[in-house]
Amino acid sequence: MTVLNPAGAVSARHTLWDAPKKAAVSVVELAACLNPLVLNRLREMGLEPGQPLICLGRGPFNGPVVVQIQDCVYTLEQQVAQHILIEPQL
Amino acid sequence: MKKIVLVGKPNSGKSLLFNQLTGLRQKVANYPGVTVELKSGRFEQFELIDYPGAYSLSSLSRDEEIAVNKLNEALQDPNTALVICNLDATRLESSLMFGLQVQALARAHQKALVFALNMADELQRFGHQLDTAALSAALGSPVFAISAKTLLGIHEFRQGLLALANAAEPAVPALEHGDEQALRQFSRSLARTYGLASSVVLKNQNRIDRFMLNNLSGGLAFLLVMFLLFQSIFTLAAPLMDAVEAGIGAVAHWVTGFIGEGTTSDFLNDAIFGGVGSFLVFVPQIMMLTLIIGLLEDSGYLARAALICHRPLSYFGLSGRSFIPYLSGHACAIPAIMAARTIESPRKRLITMMTIPLMACSARLPVYALLISVLIPERAYLGGLVNLQGVAFFGLYLMGIIVALLVSLMLSRFVVSRDEKSDMPFILELPNYRLPHWKPLIVRVMSAAKSFVYRSGPVIFAVTVLIWLFGYFPHDAGGLEHSYLGQIGHFIEPVFEPLGLDWRYGVAILMSFLAREVFVGALGTLFGIDGADENIAGLAANIQADGLAFGAGFGLLLFYVVALQCVATVATIRAETGSNRIAAGLVIGYGLLAYALAYLAANLL
Ligand SMILES: Nc1nc2c(ncn2[C@@H]2O[C@H](COP(=O)(O)OP(=O)(O)OP(=O)(O)O)[C@@H](O)[C@H]2O)c(=O)[nH]1
Ligand SMILES: [Mg+2]
């Protein structure tokens, strides 16, 4: 797998929403346009730059993403997941 | 009284711990957001208070807001002797951050704090030893590893609590760990040193989820679970119901044979055995429903079901989080409306609350079951696996859900909320799968049966006695038609005539605005007075013999699917929305819709 260069990493295509199933990725940043309350919650869930994540997949029929953050599994809907920018784990 | 407050992350086992310490029976279930209001009980000489769970000290949903606000109040209260921060010991990495935040808050208010690391039985199963002494030293607060389920370490914990809460000098957290950033780093390093590896904790869960959340198998599993849920309420409970019915019949026969004919015997036969008895028949169904919902709640599957439903529900202006209130609305609307507090978006919460009354609650069960056995022949297919009456039942449940979704769709076009939180997204933690905790489940099933009888029993008794008195007398006038009740009945008949129903149904419907299940008791009494001597044969058979047109009967079913006939539900909606207009609007709106549907069915079918 090619390693993304840092400038290209923050492209719209690399969000948690379109991360492939079973991918081990890490957080690049959370988009600032998120509601501050939600942003804060995501941070407290551990979604800080550099945090490793495992995408476990999707709910049936293109449903919310299922992602393992630390020792918890969460499901996030598109509205949030597409604002979480990620890169493949190095 | 001095207080001990019990806070922690959602689904960390606070309520089970609370139950063990107080001997009370708060609802415990395996999904986040079970407890939505404060509950207190007595632990020795203290008042112990169970809180809703919170992920953080800045809240997103209503239940979290309650937890956080009330925690702040408790910390300012001089009577608060101790804060218990309950965390899931198997998930230290994601729990300690919250623990440290609470600890800092307690420290700021000079309150004593103790950490309860719950689920120690699971740690043990994974063969992990938690060094509580070292963790306690690092945290600067006492730490107990306990299991609220197996009671591991509970004895020491009790002693510890009493010592801490009684201490003259409160055990204020000894160490200061710095700002948010520092707390986060500290919690990580602690979790790495003392915690269980996430790959170990999540292995089982992720393996099952690969199946349960898969496109094909997950979708099928969901449909199967839902179908079995509703089908089994009918089929599994049927033998028990027959047994109860036969039992009541036998007792009635014995008692009336003993007393001999006359007014007393008529009264017992019509009002007691025919009226009250016809509603006791449904107790097994209530128990079955509670059992199956309880099993689902304990298993951890409900959070997955919420996930699966999120997308379809969003289309109707609801959230995946609406799923659990909707499901529990099938037992009773009142706790379900409360449970809607966990829905982050106030707008979706409001729509959910307004449509929960359409879920086929257990008070409708007797009405549905009665009318189905009148209208639908008993037939089984696929070697007894699928039962026609069971399918009809499923259809009625489905109809309630479909109407609810359509109403939601409409409401979502109208309800606008300018609240900052109005568009909170769907974020849900998926808990570990667990085997059911049998003892509390059995207790819950029994208490559901008991409360059904105690809650509805007196009302039904009073109504049936009243109906009997007015329907029986004057006795020599020529039967029910010419009784006092008959005279009143004929007066209201024009209202029900367009629905193809005579005045006896009208009386039963009006009475059921007190509580839906009264319908069956009232009708049982009326047909009892009206019928032949051996009217214990079963109300359904009596109604069949009397002749109820299919269209009118089906319309009656539709009426009960839609109409909001429960005083307690209306009161809860009023309390939770703070609006008289919404509550009154729902009663009138659903009432008119119910009448219109019944009219159409009676005249078109
Ligand atoms: N194995 C195990 N399971 C436990 C233990 N304590 C609680 N549970 C289970 O964990 C789940 C959650 O328990 P609750 O007591 O409802 O959790 P809660 O913290 O009150 O949850 P909320 O009210 O949603 O915040 C239930 O399925 C319990 O049976 C424990 O010590 N060991
Ligand atoms: Mg609880």
Short mmCIF file of N, CA and C in Angstrom, two decimals, chain B residues 102-201:
data_model
loop_
_atom_site.label_atom_id
_atom_site.label_comp_id
_atom_site.label_asym_id
_atom_site.label_seq_id
_atom_site.Cartn_x
_atom_site.Cartn_y
_atom_site.Cartn_z
N VAL B 102 -14.79 13.09 36.76
CA VAL B 102 -15.65 13.11 37.94
C VAL B 102 -14.80 13.32 39.19
N GLN B 103 -13.65 12.66 39.20
CA GLN B 103 -12.77 12.79 40.35
C GLN B 103 -12.34 14.25 40.56
N ALA B 104 -11.99 14.90 39.44
CA ALA B 104 -11.56 16.30 39.55
C ALA B 104 -12.70 17.17 40.07
N LEU B 105 -13.91 16.86 39.62
CA LEU B 105 -15.07 17.62 40.05
C LEU B 105 -15.31 17.42 41.55
N ALA B 106 -15.20 16.17 42.00
CA ALA B 106 -15.40 15.89 43.41
C ALA B 106 -14.34 16.61 44.24
N ARG B 107 -13.14 16.62 43.71
CA ARG B 107 -12.05 17.28 44.40
C ARG B 107 -12.32 18.77 44.52
N ALA B 108 -12.81 19.34 43.43
CA ALA B 108 -13.11 20.77 43.44
C ALA B 108 -14.16 21.11 44.49
N HIS B 109 -15.06 20.16 44.76
CA HIS B 109 -16.11 20.41 45.75
C HIS B 109 -15.78 19.79 47.09
N GLN B 110 -14.58 19.30 47.24
CA GLN B 110 -14.15 18.69 48.51
C GLN B 110 -15.06 17.56 48.96
N LYS B 111 -15.41 16.69 48.00
CA LYS B 111 -16.25 15.55 48.33
C LYS B 111 -15.44 14.26 48.24
N ALA B 112 -15.84 13.30 49.06
CA ALA B 112 -15.18 12.00 49.02
C ALA B 112 -15.61 11.25 47.77
N LEU B 113 -14.66 10.47 47.20
CA LEU B 113 -14.98 9.71 46.00
C LEU B 113 -14.34 8.33 46.07
N VAL B 114 -15.09 7.34 45.58
CA VAL B 114 -14.54 5.99 45.50
C VAL B 114 -14.83 5.44 44.11
N PHE B 115 -13.86 4.69 43.57
CA PHE B 115 -14.07 4.06 42.27
C PHE B 115 -14.55 2.63 42.47
N ALA B 116 -15.65 2.28 41.81
CA ALA B 116 -16.10 0.89 41.78
C ALA B 116 -15.81 0.37 40.38
N LEU B 117 -14.89 -0.57 40.27
CA LEU B 117 -14.61 -1.15 38.96
C LEU B 117 -15.43 -2.42 38.84
N ASN B 118 -16.55 -2.26 38.15
CA ASN B 118 -17.56 -3.32 38.08
C ASN B 118 -17.20 -4.33 36.99
N MET B 119 -17.92 -5.46 36.99
CA MET B 119 -17.73 -6.53 36.00
C MET B 119 -16.42 -7.27 36.24
N ALA B 120 -15.99 -7.33 37.49
CA ALA B 120 -14.75 -8.03 37.80
C ALA B 120 -14.86 -9.51 37.47
N ASP B 121 -16.08 -10.04 37.45
CA ASP B 121 -16.24 -11.45 37.08
C ASP B 121 -15.76 -11.69 35.66
N GLU B 122 -15.98 -10.71 34.78
CA GLU B 122 -15.53 -10.88 33.40
C GLU B 122 -14.01 -10.80 33.32
N LEU B 123 -13.43 -9.91 34.12
CA LEU B 123 -11.96 -9.85 34.17
C LEU B 123 -11.41 -11.22 34.54
N GLN B 124 -12.05 -11.79 35.57
CA GLN B 124 -11.61 -13.09 36.06
C GLN B 124 -11.69 -14.13 34.95
N ARG B 125 -12.78 -14.06 34.19
CA ARG B 125 -12.95 -15.03 33.12
C ARG B 125 -11.84 -14.91 32.09
N PHE B 126 -11.39 -13.68 31.88
CA PHE B 126 -10.28 -13.49 30.94
C PHE B 126 -8.93 -13.78 31.59
N GLY B 127 -8.97 -14.16 32.86
CA GLY B 127 -7.73 -14.47 33.56
C GLY B 127 -6.88 -13.25 33.87
N HIS B 128 -7.53 -12.11 34.03
CA HIS B 128 -6.78 -10.88 34.28
C HIS B 128 -6.86 -10.49 35.75
N GLN B 129 -5.74 -10.15 36.32
CA GLN B 129 -5.70 -9.69 37.71
C GLN B 129 -5.57 -8.18 37.72
N LEU B 130 -6.50 -7.51 38.37
CA LEU B 130 -6.42 -6.05 38.44
C LEU B 130 -5.75 -5.67 39.75
N ASP B 131 -4.66 -4.93 39.65
CA ASP B 131 -3.93 -4.52 40.85
C ASP B 131 -4.60 -3.27 41.43
N THR B 132 -5.62 -3.49 42.26
CA THR B 132 -6.40 -2.35 42.75
C THR B 132 -5.58 -1.44 43.67
N ALA B 133 -4.66 -2.05 44.43
CA ALA B 133 -3.87 -1.23 45.36
C ALA B 133 -3.02 -0.22 44.59
N ALA B 134 -2.35 -0.72 43.55
CA ALA B 134 -1.48 0.17 42.78
C ALA B 134 -2.31 1.21 42.03
N LEU B 135 -3.44 0.76 41.47
CA LEU B 135 -4.30 1.68 40.72
C LEU B 135 -4.83 2.77 41.65
N SER B 136 -5.20 2.35 42.84
CA SER B 136 -5.71 3.28 43.83
C SER B 136 -4.65 4.32 44.20
N ALA B 137 -3.42 3.86 44.36
CA ALA B 137 -2.33 4.78 44.70
C ALA B 137 -2.12 5.77 43.55
N ALA B 138 -2.17 5.27 42.32
CA ALA B 138 -1.94 6.14 41.17
C ALA B 138 -3.07 7.16 41.01
N LEU B 139 -4.28 6.73 41.29
CA LEU B 139 -5.43 7.62 41.11
C LEU B 139 -5.60 8.60 42.26
N GLY B 140 -5.18 8.16 43.45
CA GLY B 140 -5.36 9.02 44.61
C GLY B 140 -6.76 8.93 45.19
N SER B 141 -7.46 7.85 44.90
CA SER B 141 -8.78 7.58 45.49
C SER B 141 -8.90 6.08 45.68
N PRO B 142 -9.71 5.65 46.65
CA PRO B 142 -9.87 4.21 46.83
C PRO B 142 -10.49 3.55 45.61
N VAL B 143 -10.08 2.31 45.33
CA VAL B 143 -10.58 1.56 44.19
C VAL B 143 -11.02 0.17 44.66
N PHE B 144 -12.21 -0.24 44.27
CA PHE B 144 -12.66 -1.61 44.56
C PHE B 144 -12.99 -2.31 43.26
N ALA B 145 -12.51 -3.54 43.12
CA ALA B 145 -12.92 -4.34 41.96
C ALA B 145 -14.07 -5.21 42.43
N ILE B 146 -15.22 -5.09 41.77
CA ILE B 146 -16.41 -5.80 42.24
C ILE B 146 -17.15 -6.42 41.06
N SER B 147 -18.08 -7.28 41.37
CA SER B 147 -19.02 -7.72 40.35
C SER B 147 -20.42 -7.62 40.93
N ALA B 148 -21.22 -6.78 40.31
CA ALA B 148 -22.60 -6.64 40.78
C ALA B 148 -23.41 -7.86 40.40
N LYS B 149 -22.86 -8.67 39.50
CA LYS B 149 -23.60 -9.83 39.05
C LYS B 149 -23.33 -11.04 39.94
N THR B 150 -22.05 -11.36 40.12
CA THR B 150 -21.72 -12.54 40.92
C THR B 150 -21.46 -12.18 42.38
N LEU B 151 -21.52 -10.89 42.71
CA LEU B 151 -21.30 -10.38 44.06
C LEU B 151 -19.85 -10.53 44.52
N LEU B 152 -18.97 -10.79 43.57
CA LEU B 152 -17.54 -10.85 43.88
C LEU B 152 -17.10 -9.50 44.48
N GLY B 153 -16.49 -9.54 45.65
CA GLY B 153 -15.95 -8.32 46.26
C GLY B 153 -16.99 -7.36 46.79
N ILE B 154 -18.26 -7.76 46.78
CA ILE B 154 -19.30 -6.83 47.22
C ILE B 154 -19.26 -6.62 48.74
N HIS B 155 -18.93 -7.69 49.44
CA HIS B 155 -18.89 -7.57 50.90
C HIS B 155 -17.87 -6.51 51.33
N GLU B 156 -16.65 -6.63 50.80
CA GLU B 156 -15.61 -5.65 51.13
C GLU B 156 -16.03 -4.25 50.69
N PHE B 157 -16.70 -4.18 49.55
CA PHE B 157 -17.12 -2.90 49.01
C PHE B 157 -18.12 -2.22 49.96
N ARG B 158 -19.06 -3.00 50.46
CA ARG B 158 -20.03 -2.48 51.42
C ARG B 158 -19.31 -1.89 52.65
N GLN B 159 -18.38 -2.69 53.19
CA GLN B 159 -17.63 -2.23 54.36
C GLN B 159 -16.91 -0.92 54.03
N GLY B 160 -16.27 -0.94 52.86
CA GLY B 160 -15.51 0.23 52.43
C GLY B 160 -16.41 1.46 52.32
N LEU B 161 -17.59 1.27 51.73
CA LEU B 161 -18.52 2.39 51.55
C LEU B 161 -18.91 2.98 52.90
N LEU B 162 -19.24 2.07 53.83
CA LEU B 162 -19.69 2.55 55.15
C LEU B 162 -18.57 3.32 55.82
N ALA B 163 -17.35 2.79 55.76
CA ALA B 163 -16.22 3.46 56.39
C ALA B 163 -16.02 4.84 55.76
N LEU B 164 -16.06 4.89 54.42
CA LEU B 164 -15.81 6.16 53.74
C LEU B 164 -16.92 7.17 54.00
N ALA B 165 -18.17 6.70 53.97
CA ALA B 165 -19.29 7.62 54.12
C ALA B 165 -19.42 8.10 55.56
N ASN B 166 -18.94 7.29 56.50
CA ASN B 166 -19.05 7.67 57.91
C ASN B 166 -17.84 8.45 58.41
N ALA B 167 -16.78 8.46 57.61
CA ALA B 167 -15.53 9.08 58.08
C ALA B 167 -15.76 10.55 58.44
N ALA B 168 -15.10 10.96 59.50
CA ALA B 168 -15.25 12.34 59.95
C ALA B 168 -14.65 13.28 58.91
N GLU B 169 -13.52 12.85 58.36
CA GLU B 169 -12.81 13.66 57.36
C GLU B 169 -13.07 13.04 55.99
N PRO B 170 -13.76 13.71 55.06
CA PRO B 170 -14.08 13.05 53.79
C PRO B 170 -12.83 12.69 52.99
N ALA B 171 -12.88 11.53 52.35
CA ALA B 171 -11.75 11.06 51.56
C ALA B 171 -11.70 11.77 50.22
N VAL B 172 -11.40 13.05 50.25
CA VAL B 172 -11.32 13.85 49.03
C VAL B 172 -10.15 13.32 48.19
N PRO B 173 -10.34 13.20 46.87
CA PRO B 173 -9.24 12.71 46.03
C PRO B 173 -7.95 13.44 46.34
N ALA B 174 -6.88 12.65 46.55
CA ALA B 174 -5.65 13.22 47.08
C ALA B 174 -4.80 13.90 46.02
N LEU B 175 -4.92 13.44 44.78
CA LEU B 175 -3.99 13.94 43.76
C LEU B 175 -4.70 14.81 42.75
N GLU B 176 -3.94 15.74 42.22
CA GLU B 176 -4.43 16.61 41.15
C GLU B 176 -3.75 16.13 39.87
N HIS B 177 -4.55 15.88 38.83
CA HIS B 177 -3.92 15.30 37.64
C HIS B 177 -3.80 16.25 36.47
N GLY B 178 -4.18 17.50 36.66
CA GLY B 178 -3.95 18.47 35.59
C GLY B 178 -5.16 18.72 34.69
N ASP B 179 -4.89 19.37 33.58
CA ASP B 179 -5.98 19.78 32.67
C ASP B 179 -6.45 18.62 31.79
N GLU B 180 -7.41 18.91 30.90
CA GLU B 180 -8.00 17.88 30.03
C GLU B 180 -6.94 17.04 29.33
N GLN B 181 -5.99 17.74 28.71
CA GLN B 181 -4.97 17.05 27.94
C GLN B 181 -4.17 16.10 28.84
N ALA B 182 -3.83 16.60 30.00
CA ALA B 182 -3.05 15.78 30.94
C ALA B 182 -3.88 14.59 31.41
N LEU B 183 -5.16 14.84 31.69
CA LEU B 183 -6.04 13.76 32.13
C LEU B 183 -6.07 12.66 31.08
N ARG B 184 -6.17 13.07 29.82
CA ARG B 184 -6.30 12.10 28.75
C ARG B 184 -5.06 11.22 28.69
N GLN B 185 -3.89 11.88 28.79
CA GLN B 185 -2.66 11.10 28.73
C GLN B 185 -2.53 10.17 29.92
N PHE B 186 -2.91 10.71 31.07
CA PHE B 186 -2.81 9.93 32.30
C PHE B 186 -3.73 8.71 32.21
N SER B 187 -4.96 8.93 31.74
CA SER B 187 -5.91 7.81 31.69
C SER B 187 -5.40 6.74 30.73
N ARG B 188 -4.76 7.18 29.65
CA ARG B 188 -4.21 6.20 28.71
C ARG B 188 -3.12 5.37 29.34
N SER B 189 -2.24 6.04 30.04
CA SER B 189 -1.11 5.28 30.58
C SER B 189 -1.60 4.33 31.68
N LEU B 190 -2.60 4.78 32.45
CA LEU B 190 -3.16 3.87 33.47
C LEU B 190 -3.78 2.64 32.82
N ALA B 191 -4.56 2.91 31.76
CA ALA B 191 -5.25 1.80 31.09
C ALA B 191 -4.23 0.82 30.54
N ARG B 192 -3.15 1.35 30.00
CA ARG B 192 -2.13 0.46 29.44
C ARG B 192 -1.49 -0.39 30.53
N THR B 193 -1.27 0.21 31.68
CA THR B 193 -0.61 -0.52 32.77
C THR B 193 -1.54 -1.53 33.42
N TYR B 194 -2.78 -1.12 33.68
CA TYR B 194 -3.64 -1.96 34.52
C TYR B 194 -4.75 -2.69 33.77
N GLY B 195 -5.08 -2.18 32.59
CA GLY B 195 -6.28 -2.69 31.91
C GLY B 195 -6.05 -3.95 31.10
N LEU B 196 -7.17 -4.41 30.58
CA LEU B 196 -7.19 -5.59 29.73
C LEU B 196 -7.01 -5.11 28.29
N ALA B 197 -6.32 -5.89 27.46
CA ALA B 197 -6.14 -5.48 26.06
C ALA B 197 -7.49 -5.46 25.34
N SER B 198 -7.69 -4.42 24.50
CA SER B 198 -9.00 -4.29 23.85
C SER B 198 -9.29 -5.47 22.93
N SER B 199 -8.23 -6.06 22.35
CA SER B 199 -8.46 -7.18 21.44
C SER B 199 -9.07 -8.36 22.20
N VAL B 200 -8.75 -8.48 23.49
CA VAL B 200 -9.30 -9.58 24.30
C VAL B 200 -10.77 -9.32 24.61
N VAL B 201 -11.06 -8.10 25.09
CA VAL B 201 -12.44 -7.78 25.48
C VAL B 201 -13.39 -7.86 24.30
#
